[in-house]
């Protein structure tokens, strides 16, 4: 997993001929999740403050602290993990992520850990159906269609 991450250039939207993104996308997603799990384990019940519990709502409103608000944003627990894990913690998280990726993709070959490019779930706000909208990192899209003179 670590070698896959180091080889990846961080591009989330470039696809191959089959419409799949670099294996680094799946590896990064799995690694962040496992890093958070490893980093929070020693914190015990206090870790719930990082997991989007409602304890801080009086201060911040109904903000879900552990929810990514973008496909690839790191959650608070993931950010905490990336800042605080030791090298051994990074290795343990990578090993656990590799297990998850092998299970998900049914292969040990990181080159085959490719997933389709993610799509935005966009809502209809007019008379026409929106076209499929591939994910772009922090991109925006608007479409206006004139229906008459």
PDB file of C-alpha atoms in Angstrom:
ATOM      1  CA  UNK A   1       0.000   0.000   0.000  1.00  0.00           C
ATOM      2  CA  UNK A   2       2.755   2.446   0.881  1.00  0.00           C
ATOM      3  CA  UNK A   3       4.542   1.767  -2.420  1.00  0.00           C
ATOM      4  CA  UNK A   4       1.245   2.264  -4.271  1.00  0.00           C
ATOM      5  CA  UNK A   5       0.735   5.592  -2.518  1.00  0.00           C
ATOM      6  CA  UNK A   6       4.270   6.741  -3.263  1.00  0.00           C
ATOM      7  CA  UNK A   7       3.863   5.844  -6.944  1.00  0.00           C
ATOM      8  CA  UNK A   8       0.549   7.710  -7.233  1.00  0.00           C
ATOM      9  CA  UNK A   9       0.655  11.335  -8.399  1.00  0.00           C
ATOM     10  CA  UNK A  10      -2.483  12.308  -6.460  1.00  0.00           C
ATOM     11  CA  UNK A  11      -4.741  12.603  -9.508  1.00  0.00           C
ATOM     12  CA  UNK A  12      -8.266  11.500  -8.607  1.00  0.00           C
ATOM     13  CA  UNK A  13      -9.887  11.903 -11.987  1.00  0.00           C
ATOM     14  CA  UNK A  14      -7.525  10.700 -14.743  1.00  0.00           C
ATOM     15  CA  UNK A  15      -8.769   7.362 -16.049  1.00  0.00           C
ATOM     16  CA  UNK A  16      -7.444   4.552 -18.172  1.00  0.00           C
ATOM     17  CA  UNK A  17      -9.229   3.153 -21.229  1.00  0.00           C
ATOM     18  CA  UNK A  18     -11.603   1.196 -18.978  1.00  0.00           C
ATOM     19  CA  UNK A  19     -12.678   4.332 -17.103  1.00  0.00           C
ATOM     20  CA  UNK A  20     -10.892   3.394 -13.886  1.00  0.00           C
ATOM     21  CA  UNK A  21      -8.645   5.625 -11.811  1.00  0.00           C
ATOM     22  CA  UNK A  22      -5.151   4.961 -10.525  1.00  0.00           C
ATOM     23  CA  UNK A  23      -4.862   2.313  -7.782  1.00  0.00           C
ATOM     24  CA  UNK A  24      -3.603   5.089  -5.520  1.00  0.00           C
ATOM     25  CA  UNK A  25      -7.174   6.364  -5.147  1.00  0.00           C
ATOM     26  CA  UNK A  26      -8.430   3.139  -3.543  1.00  0.00           C
ATOM     27  CA  UNK A  27      -5.186   2.723  -1.589  1.00  0.00           C
ATOM     28  CA  UNK A  28      -5.407   6.257  -0.168  1.00  0.00           C
ATOM     29  CA  UNK A  29      -9.033   5.806   0.858  1.00  0.00           C
ATOM     30  CA  UNK A  30      -8.348   2.464   2.571  1.00  0.00           C
ATOM     31  CA  UNK A  31      -5.123   3.684   4.189  1.00  0.00           C
ATOM     32  CA  UNK A  32      -6.753   6.781   5.713  1.00  0.00           C
ATOM     33  CA  UNK A  33      -9.589   4.708   7.191  1.00  0.00           C
ATOM     34  CA  UNK A  34      -7.202   2.158   8.699  1.00  0.00           C
ATOM     35  CA  UNK A  35      -4.865   4.866   9.970  1.00  0.00           C
ATOM     36  CA  UNK A  36      -7.789   6.451  11.824  1.00  0.00           C
ATOM     37  CA  UNK A  37      -8.795   3.108  13.299  1.00  0.00           C
ATOM     38  CA  UNK A  38      -5.246   2.464  14.532  1.00  0.00           C
ATOM     39  CA  UNK A  39      -4.752   5.975  15.902  1.00  0.00           C
ATOM     40  CA  UNK A  40      -8.059   6.098  17.776  1.00  0.00           C
ATOM     41  CA  UNK A  41      -7.883   2.627  19.341  1.00  0.00           C
ATOM     42  CA  UNK A  42      -5.640   3.679  22.270  1.00  0.00           C
ATOM     43  CA  UNK A  43      -7.914   6.623  23.095  1.00  0.00           C
ATOM     44  CA  UNK A  44     -10.781   4.436  24.251  1.00  0.00           C
ATOM     45  CA  UNK A  45     -14.197   6.019  24.843  1.00  0.00           C
ATOM     46  CA  UNK A  46     -12.765   9.549  24.589  1.00  0.00           C
ATOM     47  CA  UNK A  47     -12.245   9.001  20.866  1.00  0.00           C
ATOM     48  CA  UNK A  48     -15.992   9.463  20.379  1.00  0.00           C
ATOM     49  CA  UNK A  49     -15.385  13.222  20.470  1.00  0.00           C
ATOM     50  CA  UNK A  50     -13.592  12.842  17.143  1.00  0.00           C
ATOM     51  CA  UNK A  51     -16.251  10.609  15.631  1.00  0.00           C
ATOM     52  CA  UNK A  52     -19.045  13.061  15.076  1.00  0.00           C
ATOM     53  CA  UNK A  53     -20.885  12.566  18.327  1.00  0.00           C
ATOM     54  CA  UNK A  54     -23.178  15.396  19.346  1.00  0.00           C
ATOM     55  CA  UNK A  55     -21.222  16.417  22.465  1.00  0.00           C
ATOM     56  CA  UNK A  56     -19.912  19.561  20.802  1.00  0.00           C
ATOM     57  CA  UNK A  57     -23.174  20.606  19.125  1.00  0.00           C
ATOM     58  CA  UNK A  58     -23.812  23.387  21.675  1.00  0.00           C
ATOM     59  CA  UNK A  59     -20.535  24.941  20.548  1.00  0.00           C
ATOM     60  CA  UNK A  60     -20.601  24.191  16.830  1.00  0.00           C
ATOM     61  CA  UNK A  61     -24.166  23.302  15.888  1.00  0.00           C
ATOM     62  CA  UNK A  62     -25.003  20.077  14.113  1.00  0.00           C
ATOM     63  CA  UNK A  63     -21.678  19.754  12.330  1.00  0.00           C
ATOM     64  CA  UNK A  64     -20.676  16.115  11.927  1.00  0.00           C
ATOM     65  CA  UNK A  65     -17.026  16.209  12.918  1.00  0.00           C
ATOM     66  CA  UNK A  66     -16.013  12.908  11.357  1.00  0.00           C
ATOM     67  CA  UNK A  67     -17.925  13.259   8.089  1.00  0.00           C
ATOM     68  CA  UNK A  68     -16.063  14.075   4.900  1.00  0.00           C
ATOM     69  CA  UNK A  69     -17.842  16.830   3.019  1.00  0.00           C
ATOM     70  CA  UNK A  70     -16.067  15.940  -0.184  1.00  0.00           C
ATOM     71  CA  UNK A  71     -15.274  12.539  -1.690  1.00  0.00           C
ATOM     72  CA  UNK A  72     -11.628  12.612  -0.746  1.00  0.00           C
ATOM     73  CA  UNK A  73     -11.390  14.924   2.237  1.00  0.00           C
ATOM     74  CA  UNK A  74      -9.760  13.417   5.260  1.00  0.00           C
ATOM     75  CA  UNK A  75     -12.080  13.230   8.238  1.00  0.00           C
ATOM     76  CA  UNK A  76     -10.974  14.601  11.603  1.00  0.00           C
ATOM     77  CA  UNK A  77      -9.995  11.107  12.818  1.00  0.00           C
ATOM     78  CA  UNK A  78      -8.021  10.499   9.614  1.00  0.00           C
ATOM     79  CA  UNK A  79      -6.245  13.849   9.929  1.00  0.00           C
ATOM     80  CA  UNK A  80      -5.439  13.078  13.557  1.00  0.00           C
ATOM     81  CA  UNK A  81      -4.006   9.719  12.507  1.00  0.00           C
ATOM     82  CA  UNK A  82      -1.859  11.190   9.738  1.00  0.00           C
ATOM     83  CA  UNK A  83      -0.399  13.684  12.222  1.00  0.00           C
ATOM     84  CA  UNK A  84       0.169  11.346  15.160  1.00  0.00           C
ATOM     85  CA  UNK A  85       0.880   7.785  14.041  1.00  0.00           C
ATOM     86  CA  UNK A  86       4.422   6.536  14.430  1.00  0.00           C
ATOM     87  CA  UNK A  87       6.226   4.882  11.514  1.00  0.00           C
ATOM     88  CA  UNK A  88       5.166   1.531  12.990  1.00  0.00           C
ATOM     89  CA  UNK A  89       1.580   2.809  13.102  1.00  0.00           C
ATOM     90  CA  UNK A  90       1.777   3.791   9.442  1.00  0.00           C
ATOM     91  CA  UNK A  91       3.061   0.306   8.585  1.00  0.00           C
ATOM     92  CA  UNK A  92       0.285  -1.360  10.608  1.00  0.00           C
ATOM     93  CA  UNK A  93      -2.361   0.817   8.954  1.00  0.00           C
ATOM     94  CA  UNK A  94      -0.907   0.031   5.524  1.00  0.00           C
ATOM     95  CA  UNK A  95      -0.945  -3.712   6.242  1.00  0.00           C
ATOM     96  CA  UNK A  96      -4.580  -3.537   7.373  1.00  0.00           C
ATOM     97  CA  UNK A  97      -5.466  -1.432   4.322  1.00  0.00           C
ATOM     98  CA  UNK A  98      -3.811  -4.030   2.074  1.00  0.00           C
ATOM     99  CA  UNK A  99      -6.023  -6.709   3.636  1.00  0.00           C
ATOM    100  CA  UNK A 100      -9.124  -4.615   2.919  1.00  0.00           C
ATOM    101  CA  UNK A 101      -8.002  -3.913  -0.649  1.00  0.00           C
ATOM    102  CA  UNK A 102      -7.209  -7.585  -1.335  1.00  0.00           C
ATOM    103  CA  UNK A 103     -10.684  -8.462  -0.078  1.00  0.00           C
ATOM    104  CA  UNK A 104     -12.397  -5.692  -2.037  1.00  0.00           C
ATOM    105  CA  UNK A 105     -10.643  -6.318  -5.351  1.00  0.00           C
ATOM    106  CA  UNK A 106     -10.034 -10.095  -4.939  1.00  0.00           C
ATOM    107  CA  UNK A 107      -6.369  -9.739  -5.858  1.00  0.00           C
ATOM    108  CA  UNK A 108      -2.954  -9.215  -4.274  1.00  0.00           C
ATOM    109  CA  UNK A 109      -1.847  -7.164  -7.281  1.00  0.00           C
ATOM    110  CA  UNK A 110      -1.980  -3.430  -6.444  1.00  0.00           C
ATOM    111  CA  UNK A 111      -2.031  -2.596 -10.160  1.00  0.00           C
ATOM    112  CA  UNK A 112      -5.534  -4.123 -10.238  1.00  0.00           C
ATOM    113  CA  UNK A 113      -6.858  -2.054  -7.312  1.00  0.00           C
ATOM    114  CA  UNK A 114      -8.601   0.238  -9.778  1.00  0.00           C
ATOM    115  CA  UNK A 115     -12.104   1.590  -9.308  1.00  0.00           C
ATOM    116  CA  UNK A 116     -14.403   3.467 -11.668  1.00  0.00           C
ATOM    117  CA  UNK A 117     -14.077   7.203 -11.537  1.00  0.00           C
ATOM    118  CA  UNK A 118     -16.496   8.486  -8.937  1.00  0.00           C
ATOM    119  CA  UNK A 119     -19.497  10.450 -10.082  1.00  0.00           C
ATOM    120  CA  UNK A 120     -21.298  13.325  -8.430  1.00  0.00           C
ATOM    121  CA  UNK A 121     -24.813  12.600  -7.256  1.00  0.00           C
ATOM    122  CA  UNK A 122     -26.511  15.674  -8.652  1.00  0.00           C
ATOM    123  CA  UNK A 123     -30.114  16.659  -8.183  1.00  0.00           C
ATOM    124  CA  UNK A 124     -32.524  17.675 -10.880  1.00  0.00           C
ATOM    125  CA  UNK A 125     -33.426  21.344 -10.631  1.00  0.00           C
ATOM    126  CA  UNK A 126     -35.221  21.890 -13.905  1.00  0.00           C
ATOM    127  CA  UNK A 127     -37.152  20.158 -16.640  1.00  0.00           C
ATOM    128  CA  UNK A 128     -34.301  18.121 -18.099  1.00  0.00           C
ATOM    129  CA  UNK A 129     -32.279  15.319 -16.587  1.00  0.00           C
ATOM    130  CA  UNK A 130     -28.695  16.296 -15.852  1.00  0.00           C
ATOM    131  CA  UNK A 131     -25.928  14.502 -17.727  1.00  0.00           C
ATOM    132  CA  UNK A 132     -23.626  12.160 -15.795  1.00  0.00           C
ATOM    133  CA  UNK A 133     -21.080  14.327 -14.010  1.00  0.00           C
ATOM    134  CA  UNK A 134     -17.696  12.761 -13.292  1.00  0.00           C
ATOM    135  CA  UNK A 135     -15.979  13.791 -10.097  1.00  0.00           C
ATOM    136  CA  UNK A 136     -13.364  16.531 -10.364  1.00  0.00           C
ATOM    137  CA  UNK A 137     -11.351  17.490  -7.337  1.00  0.00           C
ATOM    138  CA  UNK A 138     -13.175  20.582  -6.056  1.00  0.00           C
ATOM    139  CA  UNK A 139     -14.733  21.275  -9.425  1.00  0.00           C
ATOM    140  CA  UNK A 140     -18.077  22.893 -10.054  1.00  0.00           C
ATOM    141  CA  UNK A 141     -20.529  22.478 -12.883  1.00  0.00           C
ATOM    142  CA  UNK A 142     -23.632  24.321 -13.994  1.00  0.00           C
ATOM    143  CA  UNK A 143     -25.748  23.672 -17.053  1.00  0.00           C
ATOM    144  CA  UNK A 144     -28.418  25.994 -18.406  1.00  0.00           C
ATOM    145  CA  UNK A 145     -30.729  24.876 -21.183  1.00  0.00           C
ATOM    146  CA  UNK A 146     -33.006  27.285 -23.022  1.00  0.00           C
ATOM    147  CA  UNK A 147     -36.353  25.605 -23.657  1.00  0.00           C
ATOM    148  CA  UNK A 148     -37.978  28.247 -25.800  1.00  0.00           C
ATOM    149  CA  UNK A 149     -37.526  31.584 -27.578  1.00  0.00           C
TER     150      UNK A 149
END
